[in-house]
Amino acid sequence: MKGSLELLPQQSQTRDEGVRRCCLLAQISASGERTDKQLWFLYPSAIAMPEDDNCDSYLLAVLLPAMQMRLNIIVHGSISSALLANLTEFQQVWKKWSPEQFFLVDIQVKSIRECETKVAGAIVAFSGGADAQFTAYRHATGKAGYSSQRLKAGVFIHGFDISLSDEKGFIGAKRLASAALEDLDIKLFTVSTNIRELWSINWESYFGSALASVLCAFYKYAGVGLIAGGPSYSELFMRMGDHPMLDPMLSSGVFQIMHDGCGFDRTEKIRTLSAWSCGVRNLRVCWEGDNTDRNCGECEKCVRTRLNFLIAGVKDPTCFSTPLKTEHLKRMILSSSHVISEWERILLEMTNATVDSKWIHQVQKTIKRNPPLIYLLPQGTRRRKLLTKLKGRIIH
């Protein structure tokens, strides 16, 4: 017998800092024990909010955790019929991807909304990173061609990559994001939420659903929410929290989630962004440094981005306060086979771009100094063959 997770939407509250939407989550175990939590979102007061019983955001936020905990969901409010249909397929995807971790659950809903109509315009989840900047820049400038969306605003979320307790870091990062979007004549809205503090779940699997749960409440302001993708179509692998196949399944009848940018790898995105001086100056890619509102310039993500810029013909972009040195690469630690694959791809791109040989040699040394697990296993073993096959899928 499964337990259950009941969603009880609360009345929204208007405060000085914005509108607080809240849902009581009553988790009832198979033995009948009850644990209550509160899920909340703090939105700008200037945005018209969904009705209090609209539970689309809440369902998106709890579905994957409920699947992990094998909890059937009972919604004491309304859900879009289109969203329910999409989430039925969404569950099937995760069941196939991770059958040992995620399980099909039943969703009971008090009220189902039909015949909904989208409003015009789009918003983009905007952290100020390379992927988000690329999506905002190419849509705002019409570089996405026929697929260009009319961007009305970016949405920066406090409580995701910057914790709720880090107010100073968020204010600084918000300043960078606002300056970049202002240059494109796009507004920046901020939303705070405790969604990441509620669950013990792999964020890499969960963050696509979490983004959609925040964005969908803007449906009276815009009908499309853009989520900037990371890997290109040639680099995609399963079990990603945001995925060009998965993200559209987070759409409702009034709000469409679109995955954007998979036609470009990271170096191609950086090459495009290098023509946007304000964007480069306010680019924030670092998540390992002591200060969350700036780039440390020395962590793996920072150095890898520096190399992307180097391939694009920009040696010292203005988003880094110090010049790139070979010492940055000499002490570099590559933490996973996926990261090593990224560096192998950069090495190939550097060679094709005729980058100075001293950088090519340093990247070669970095890769050799950080061999993936596959090369440490004996030749001919079943484990090595399996990893070789998997590595080929990731790279190619």
CSV table of C-alpha atoms in Angstrom, one decimal:
chain,number,residue,atom,x,y,z
A,1,MET,CA,0.0,0.0,0.0
A,2,LYS,CA,1.3,3.4,-1.0
A,3,GLY,CA,1.3,6.5,1.1
A,4,SER,CA,-0.1,9.8,-0.2
A,5,LEU,CA,0.8,13.4,-0.6
A,6,GLU,CA,-2.1,15.9,-0.3
A,7,LEU,CA,-1.9,19.3,-1.9
A,8,LEU,CA,-4.0,21.9,0.0
A,9,PRO,CA,-3.6,25.4,-1.6
A,10,GLN,CA,-3.7,28.3,0.8
A,11,GLN,CA,-4.9,31.9,0.3
A,12,SER,CA,-2.3,34.1,-1.3
A,13,GLN,CA,-0.9,36.9,0.7
A,14,THR,CA,0.2,40.4,-0.5
A,15,ARG,CA,3.2,41.7,1.3
A,16,ASP,CA,5.6,44.6,0.9
A,17,GLU,CA,8.1,42.4,-0.9
A,18,GLY,CA,5.5,40.7,-3.2
A,19,VAL,CA,2.7,38.1,-3.5
A,20,ARG,CA,3.2,34.9,-1.5
A,21,ARG,CA,1.6,31.8,-3.0
A,22,CYS,CA,1.6,28.8,-0.6
A,23,CYS,CA,0.5,25.2,-0.5
A,24,LEU,CA,0.3,22.9,2.5
A,25,LEU,CA,1.7,19.5,1.7
A,26,ALA,CA,0.3,16.7,3.9
A,27,GLN,CA,2.4,13.6,3.5
A,28,ILE,CA,0.7,10.5,4.9
A,29,SER,CA,2.7,7.3,5.1
A,30,ALA,CA,1.4,3.8,4.4
A,31,SER,CA,1.1,3.3,8.1
A,32,GLY,CA,-1.0,6.5,8.5
A,33,GLU,CA,1.6,8.9,10.0
A,34,ARG,CA,1.2,12.5,8.8
A,35,THR,CA,3.9,15.0,8.2
A,36,ASP,CA,3.1,18.6,7.1
A,37,LYS,CA,5.3,20.9,5.0
A,38,GLN,CA,4.7,24.2,3.3
A,39,LEU,CA,5.8,25.0,-0.2
A,40,TRP,CA,5.9,28.7,-1.0
A,41,PHE,CA,6.7,31.1,-3.9
A,42,LEU,CA,7.2,34.8,-3.5
A,43,TYR,CA,6.3,36.6,-6.8
A,44,PRO,CA,6.5,40.3,-7.8
A,45,SER,CA,3.3,42.2,-6.9
A,46,ALA,CA,3.1,43.7,-10.4
A,47,ILE,CA,2.2,40.3,-11.9
A,48,ALA,CA,-1.3,39.0,-11.9
A,49,MET,CA,-1.3,35.7,-10.1
A,50,PRO,CA,-3.3,32.5,-10.7
A,51,GLU,CA,-6.4,31.9,-8.7
A,52,ASP,CA,-5.6,30.5,-5.2
A,53,ASP,CA,-7.0,27.0,-6.1
A,54,ASN,CA,-4.9,26.8,-9.2
A,55,CYS,CA,-2.4,24.0,-8.3
A,56,ASP,CA,-0.4,23.7,-11.5
A,57,SER,CA,2.8,25.1,-9.9
A,58,TYR,CA,2.4,22.9,-6.8
A,59,LEU,CA,1.8,19.7,-8.8
A,60,LEU,CA,4.9,20.4,-11.0
A,61,ALA,CA,6.9,20.9,-7.8
A,62,VAL,CA,5.9,17.7,-6.0
A,63,LEU,CA,5.5,15.1,-8.8
A,64,LEU,CA,9.1,13.9,-9.1
A,65,PRO,CA,9.7,13.8,-5.3
A,66,ALA,CA,6.3,11.9,-5.0
A,67,MET,CA,7.4,9.4,-7.6
A,68,GLN,CA,10.7,8.9,-5.7
A,69,MET,CA,8.8,8.3,-2.4
A,70,ARG,CA,6.0,6.3,-4.0
A,71,LEU,CA,3.3,8.7,-2.9
A,72,ASN,CA,0.0,9.0,-4.7
A,73,ILE,CA,-1.0,12.6,-5.1
A,74,ILE,CA,-4.3,14.1,-4.0
A,75,VAL,CA,-4.9,17.7,-5.3
A,76,HIS,CA,-7.5,19.8,-3.4
A,77,GLY,CA,-7.7,22.3,-6.2
A,78,SER,CA,-7.7,22.7,-9.9
A,79,ILE,CA,-5.2,21.4,-12.5
A,80,SER,CA,-5.1,22.0,-16.3
A,81,SER,CA,-6.3,19.0,-18.3
A,82,ALA,CA,-3.4,19.5,-20.7
A,83,LEU,CA,-0.9,19.5,-17.9
A,84,LEU,CA,-2.4,16.2,-16.5
A,85,ALA,CA,-2.1,14.6,-19.9
A,86,ASN,CA,1.5,15.7,-20.3
A,87,LEU,CA,2.5,14.6,-16.8
A,88,THR,CA,1.1,11.2,-17.5
A,89,GLU,CA,3.7,10.8,-20.2
A,90,PHE,CA,6.3,12.6,-18.1
A,91,GLN,CA,6.0,9.8,-15.5
A,92,GLN,CA,6.5,7.2,-18.1
A,93,VAL,CA,9.8,8.8,-19.2
A,94,TRP,CA,11.3,8.8,-15.7
A,95,LYS,CA,10.0,5.3,-15.1
A,96,LYS,CA,12.0,4.1,-18.2
A,97,TRP,CA,15.0,6.2,-17.4
A,98,SER,CA,15.3,5.4,-13.7
A,99,PRO,CA,13.1,2.4,-12.8
A,100,GLU,CA,15.0,1.8,-9.6
A,101,GLN,CA,14.4,5.4,-8.4
A,102,PHE,CA,11.1,6.7,-9.8
A,103,PHE,CA,7.7,4.9,-9.7
A,104,LEU,CA,4.4,5.6,-11.3
A,105,VAL,CA,1.9,7.4,-8.9
A,106,ASP,CA,-1.8,8.1,-9.2
A,107,ILE,CA,-2.9,11.8,-9.3
A,108,GLN,CA,-6.4,12.6,-8.0
A,109,VAL,CA,-7.7,16.1,-8.7
A,110,LYS,CA,-10.7,18.0,-7.3
A,111,SER,CA,-11.2,20.1,-10.4
A,112,ILE,CA,-9.9,19.9,-14.0
A,113,ARG,CA,-9.7,23.0,-16.1
A,114,GLU,CA,-10.6,22.7,-19.8
A,115,CYS,CA,-10.5,24.9,-22.9
A,116,GLU,CA,-7.7,27.3,-21.8
A,117,THR,CA,-6.2,30.0,-24.1
A,118,LYS,CA,-2.6,31.3,-24.0
A,119,VAL,CA,-1.7,35.0,-23.9
A,120,ALA,CA,1.0,36.4,-26.2
A,121,GLY,CA,4.7,36.8,-25.3
A,122,ALA,CA,7.4,34.7,-23.6
A,123,ILE,CA,9.5,34.8,-20.5
A,124,VAL,CA,12.9,33.1,-19.9
A,125,ALA,CA,14.4,31.5,-16.8
A,126,PHE,CA,17.4,33.7,-16.5
A,127,SER,CA,20.3,33.1,-14.1
A,128,GLY,CA,22.8,35.1,-16.0
A,129,GLY,CA,24.8,32.1,-17.2
A,130,ALA,CA,25.9,31.3,-20.7
A,131,ASP,CA,23.0,29.2,-21.7
A,132,ALA,CA,20.4,31.6,-20.4
A,133,GLN,CA,22.2,34.6,-21.9
A,134,PHE,CA,22.4,32.8,-25.3
A,135,THR,CA,18.7,32.1,-25.3
A,136,ALA,CA,17.8,35.7,-24.2
A,137,TYR,CA,20.1,37.3,-26.7
A,138,ARG,CA,19.2,35.3,-29.8
A,139,HIS,CA,15.4,35.6,-29.2
A,140,ALA,CA,15.6,39.3,-28.3
A,141,THR,CA,17.7,40.1,-31.5
A,142,GLY,CA,15.7,37.8,-33.8
A,143,LYS,CA,18.7,35.4,-34.3
A,144,ALA,CA,16.4,32.4,-33.7
A,145,GLY,CA,14.7,33.0,-37.0
A,146,TYR,CA,11.2,31.8,-37.4
A,147,SER,CA,11.4,30.3,-33.9
A,148,SER,CA,12.1,33.6,-32.2
A,149,GLN,CA,9.8,34.4,-29.3
A,150,ARG,CA,8.8,37.9,-28.2
A,151,LEU,CA,10.6,38.1,-24.9
A,152,LYS,CA,8.9,40.2,-22.3
A,153,ALA,CA,11.0,39.4,-19.2
A,154,GLY,CA,13.6,37.2,-17.6
A,155,VAL,CA,12.9,35.4,-14.3
A,156,PHE,CA,15.7,35.1,-11.8
A,157,ILE,CA,15.0,32.6,-9.0
A,158,HIS,CA,16.3,32.9,-5.5
A,159,GLY,CA,16.6,29.5,-3.8
A,160,PHE,CA,18.0,27.5,-6.7
A,161,ASP,CA,21.7,27.9,-7.4
A,162,ILE,CA,21.9,30.7,-4.8
A,163,SER,CA,20.5,29.6,-1.4
A,164,LEU,CA,17.8,31.6,0.3
A,165,SER,CA,20.3,32.3,3.1
A,166,ASP,CA,22.7,34.0,0.7
A,167,GLU,CA,20.9,37.4,0.4
A,168,LYS,CA,24.1,39.3,-0.5
A,169,GLY,CA,25.1,36.9,-3.2
A,170,PHE,CA,21.7,37.0,-4.7
A,171,ILE,CA,21.5,40.8,-4.8
A,172,GLY,CA,24.9,41.0,-6.5
A,173,ALA,CA,23.9,38.3,-9.1
A,174,LYS,CA,20.6,40.0,-9.7
A,175,ARG,CA,22.4,43.2,-10.4
A,176,LEU,CA,24.5,41.4,-13.2
A,177,ALA,CA,21.4,39.7,-14.7
A,178,SER,CA,19.4,43.0,-14.6
A,179,ALA,CA,22.2,44.9,-16.4
A,180,ALA,CA,22.4,42.3,-19.1
A,181,LEU,CA,18.7,42.1,-19.8
A,182,GLU,CA,18.3,45.9,-19.6
A,183,ASP,CA,20.7,46.2,-22.5
A,184,LEU,CA,18.2,44.1,-24.5
A,185,ASP,CA,15.3,46.2,-23.3
A,186,ILE,CA,13.9,43.2,-21.3
A,187,LYS,CA,12.6,43.3,-17.7
A,188,LEU,CA,13.9,41.2,-14.9
A,189,PHE,CA,11.6,39.7,-12.4
A,190,THR,CA,12.8,37.8,-9.3
A,191,VAL,CA,11.0,35.0,-7.5
A,192,SER,CA,12.0,33.4,-4.2
A,193,THR,CA,11.0,29.8,-3.2
A,194,ASN,CA,11.8,27.1,-0.7
A,195,ILE,CA,11.3,24.3,-3.2
A,196,ARG,CA,14.9,23.1,-3.1
A,197,GLU,CA,14.8,22.9,0.7
A,198,LEU,CA,11.8,20.5,0.9
A,199,TRP,CA,13.1,17.3,-0.8
A,200,SER,CA,16.0,15.0,-0.7
A,201,ILE,CA,16.2,14.5,-4.4
A,202,ASN,CA,19.0,14.7,-7.1
A,203,TRP,CA,18.8,18.3,-8.3
A,204,GLU,CA,20.2,17.4,-11.7
A,205,SER,CA,17.0,15.3,-12.2
A,206,TYR,CA,14.7,17.7,-10.6
A,207,PHE,CA,15.6,21.2,-11.7
A,208,GLY,CA,13.6,21.2,-14.9
A,209,SER,CA,10.4,20.5,-13.1
A,210,ALA,CA,11.4,23.1,-10.4
A,211,LEU,CA,11.9,25.7,-13.1
A,212,ALA,CA,8.6,25.0,-14.7
A,213,SER,CA,6.8,25.2,-11.4
A,214,VAL,CA,8.0,28.7,-10.9
A,215,LEU,CA,7.5,29.9,-14.5
A,216,CYS,CA,4.0,28.6,-15.0
A,217,ALA,CA,2.5,31.1,-12.5
A,218,PHE,CA,3.3,33.8,-15.0
A,219,TYR,CA,0.6,32.5,-17.5
A,220,LYS,CA,-1.5,35.7,-17.3
A,221,TYR,CA,1.6,37.7,-18.3
A,222,ALA,CA,3.1,35.4,-21.0
A,223,GLY,CA,2.1,32.2,-22.6
A,224,VAL,CA,5.5,30.7,-23.2
A,225,GLY,CA,8.4,29.9,-20.8
A,226,LEU,CA,11.8,29.3,-22.2
A,227,ILE,CA,14.2,27.0,-20.5
A,228,ALA,CA,17.8,27.3,-21.8
A,229,GLY,CA,19.3,23.9,-22.5
A,230,GLY,CA,22.9,23.0,-21.8
A,231,PRO,CA,24.2,20.1,-24.0
A,232,SER,CA,23.6,20.3,-27.8
A,233,TYR,CA,21.7,17.6,-29.7
A,234,SER,CA,25.0,15.8,-30.4
A,235,GLU,CA,25.8,15.7,-26.7
A,236,LEU,CA,22.4,14.7,-25.1
A,237,PHE,CA,22.2,11.9,-22.6
A,238,MET,CA,19.4,10.5,-20.5
A,239,ARG,CA,18.3,11.4,-17.0
A,240,MET,CA,18.7,15.1,-17.4
A,241,GLY,CA,16.4,17.4,-15.4
A,242,ASP,CA,15.9,19.6,-18.4
A,243,HIS,CA,15.7,17.9,-21.8
A,244,PRO,CA,14.2,18.9,-25.2
A,245,MET,CA,12.0,15.8,-25.1
A,246,LEU,CA,11.0,16.2,-21.4
A,247,ASP,CA,10.4,20.0,-21.0
A,248,PRO,CA,7.4,20.3,-23.3
A,249,MET,CA,5.7,17.7,-21.0
A,250,LEU,CA,5.7,20.3,-18.3
A,251,SER,CA,3.3,22.5,-20.3
A,252,SER,CA,-0.3,23.3,-19.4
A,253,GLY,CA,-3.2,24.5,-21.6
A,254,VAL,CA,-2.2,28.2,-20.9
A,255,PHE,CA,1.5,28.0,-20.5
A,256,GLN,CA,3.9,26.3,-22.9
A,257,ILE,CA,7.4,25.2,-21.7
A,258,MET,CA,10.0,25.3,-24.5
A,259,HIS,CA,13.5,23.9,-24.3
A,260,ASP,CA,15.8,26.2,-26.2
A,261,GLY,CA,19.4,26.2,-27.6
A,262,CYS,CA,20.1,22.5,-28.3
A,263,GLY,CA,21.2,23.3,-31.8
A,264,PHE,CA,24.4,24.8,-30.4
A,265,ASP,CA,27.3,23.6,-28.3
A,266,ARG,CA,28.8,25.7,-25.6
A,267,THR,CA,31.6,27.1,-27.7
A,268,GLU,CA,29.1,28.1,-30.4
A,269,LYS,CA,27.0,29.9,-27.8
A,270,ILE,CA,30.0,31.7,-26.4
A,271,ARG,CA,31.1,32.7,-29.9
A,272,THR,CA,27.6,34.3,-30.4
A,273,LEU,CA,27.7,36.0,-27.0
A,274,SER,CA,31.2,37.4,-27.6
A,275,ALA,CA,29.5,40.0,-29.9
A,276,TRP,CA,27.4,41.2,-27.0
A,277,SER,CA,29.7,43.2,-24.9
A,278,CYS,CA,27.2,44.0,-22.1
A,279,GLY,CA,26.3,40.3,-21.9
A,280,VAL,CA,29.9,39.2,-21.6
A,281,ARG,CA,30.6,41.8,-19.0
A,282,ASN,CA,27.7,40.5,-16.8
A,283,LEU,CA,28.1,36.8,-17.5
A,284,ARG,CA,28.0,34.7,-14.4
A,285,VAL,CA,29.0,31.0,-14.8
A,286,CYS,CA,30.7,30.2,-11.5
A,287,TRP,CA,29.1,28.1,-8.7
A,288,GLU,CA,32.2,27.0,-6.8
A,289,GLY,CA,33.7,30.3,-5.8
A,290,ASP,CA,33.3,31.9,-2.4
A,291,ASN,CA,31.2,34.7,-3.8
A,292,THR,CA,28.1,33.7,-5.7
A,293,ASP,CA,27.7,37.0,-7.4
A,294,ARG,CA,30.9,36.9,-9.5
A,295,ASN,CA,33.2,34.5,-11.3
A,296,CYS,CA,36.2,33.2,-9.3
A,297,GLY,CA,38.0,32.6,-12.6
A,298,GLU,CA,39.8,29.5,-11.3
A,299,CYS,CA,37.3,26.7,-10.8
A,300,GLU,CA,36.7,24.1,-13.5
A,301,LYS,CA,33.6,25.8,-14.9
A,302,CYS,CA,35.3,29.2,-15.1
A,303,VAL,CA,38.4,27.9,-16.7
A,304,ARG,CA,36.4,25.8,-19.2
A,305,THR,CA,34.4,28.9,-20.1
A,306,ARG,CA,37.6,30.9,-20.5
A,307,LEU,CA,38.8,28.2,-23.0
A,308,ASN,CA,35.4,28.5,-24.9
A,309,PHE,CA,36.1,32.3,-25.2
A,310,LEU,CA,39.7,31.6,-26.3
A,311,ILE,CA,38.4,29.4,-29.1
A,312,ALA,CA,36.0,32.2,-30.1
A,313,GLY,CA,39.0,34.6,-30.3
A,314,VAL,CA,38.5,36.4,-26.9
A,315,LYS,CA,41.4,35.7,-24.6
A,316,ASP,CA,40.4,37.7,-21.6
A,317,PRO,CA,36.6,38.4,-21.5
A,318,THR,CA,35.5,41.1,-19.2
A,319,CYS,CA,33.4,38.8,-17.0
A,320,PHE,CA,36.7,37.6,-15.4
A,321,SER,CA,38.8,40.0,-13.3
A,322,THR,CA,42.2,38.4,-14.0
A,323,PRO,CA,43.9,37.1,-17.2
A,324,LEU,CA,43.9,33.5,-18.2
A,325,LYS,CA,47.3,31.8,-17.2
A,326,THR,CA,48.7,28.4,-17.8
A,327,GLU,CA,48.8,27.9,-14.0
A,328,HIS,CA,45.0,27.8,-14.1
A,329,LEU,CA,45.2,24.6,-16.1
A,330,LYS,CA,48.2,23.0,-14.3
A,331,ARG,CA,46.2,22.6,-11.0
A,332,MET,CA,42.8,21.7,-12.7
A,333,ILE,CA,40.9,18.7,-11.4
A,334,LEU,CA,38.3,17.1,-13.7
A,335,SER,CA,35.7,15.6,-11.4
A,336,SER,CA,33.8,13.2,-13.7
A,337,SER,CA,33.8,11.4,-17.1
A,338,HIS,CA,31.3,13.9,-18.4
A,339,VAL,CA,33.5,16.8,-17.5
A,340,ILE,CA,36.5,15.1,-19.1
A,341,SER,CA,34.3,14.6,-22.3
A,342,GLU,CA,33.7,18.4,-22.3
A,343,TRP,CA,37.5,19.0,-22.1
A,344,GLU,CA,38.1,16.5,-24.9
A,345,ARG,CA,35.6,18.3,-27.0
A,346,ILE,CA,37.4,21.7,-26.2
A,347,LEU,CA,40.7,20.1,-27.2
A,348,LEU,CA,39.3,19.2,-30.6
A,349,GLU,CA,37.8,22.7,-31.1
A,350,MET,CA,41.0,24.4,-30.1
A,351,THR,CA,42.9,22.4,-32.7
A,352,ASN,CA,40.4,23.2,-35.4
A,353,ALA,CA,40.5,26.9,-34.4
A,354,THR,CA,44.3,27.1,-34.6
A,355,VAL,CA,44.6,28.3,-31.0
A,356,ASP,CA,48.1,29.0,-29.7
A,357,SER,CA,49.8,25.6,-29.2
A,358,LYS,CA,50.7,26.4,-25.6
A,359,TRP,CA,47.1,26.2,-24.6
A,360,ILE,CA,46.5,23.1,-26.6
A,361,HIS,CA,49.4,21.4,-24.8
A,362,GLN,CA,48.1,22.4,-21.4
A,363,VAL,CA,44.6,21.1,-22.1
A,364,GLN,CA,46.2,17.8,-23.3
A,365,LYS,CA,48.2,17.6,-20.1
A,366,THR,CA,45.1,18.3,-18.0
A,367,ILE,CA,43.1,15.5,-19.7
A,368,LYS,CA,46.0,13.0,-19.3
A,369,ARG,CA,46.4,14.0,-15.6
A,370,ASN,CA,42.7,13.3,-15.0
A,371,PRO,CA,42.0,9.9,-16.7
A,372,PRO,CA,38.3,8.8,-16.5
A,373,LEU,CA,37.5,5.6,-14.6
A,374,ILE,CA,37.2,3.7,-17.9
A,375,TYR,CA,41.0,3.9,-18.5
A,376,LEU,CA,41.8,2.6,-15.0
A,377,LEU,CA,39.9,-0.7,-15.6
A,378,PRO,CA,41.6,-3.8,-17.1
A,379,GLN,CA,41.3,-4.4,-20.8
A,380,GLY,CA,38.6,-6.8,-21.8
A,381,THR,CA,36.5,-6.6,-18.5
A,382,ARG,CA,32.8,-6.4,-18.8
A,383,ARG,CA,32.8,-3.1,-16.8
A,384,ARG,CA,35.2,-1.4,-19.1
A,385,LYS,CA,33.3,-2.5,-22.2
A,386,LEU,CA,30.1,-1.1,-20.6
A,387,LEU,CA,31.7,2.2,-19.8
A,388,THR,CA,33.3,2.4,-23.2
A,389,LYS,CA,29.9,2.0,-24.8
A,390,LEU,CA,28.4,4.6,-22.4
A,391,LYS,CA,31.3,7.1,-23.0
A,392,GLY,CA,30.8,6.8,-26.7
A,393,ARG,CA,27.1,7.7,-26.3
A,394,ILE,CA,28.0,10.8,-24.2
A,395,ILE,CA,30.7,12.0,-26.6
A,396,HIS,CA,29.1,11.2,-29.9
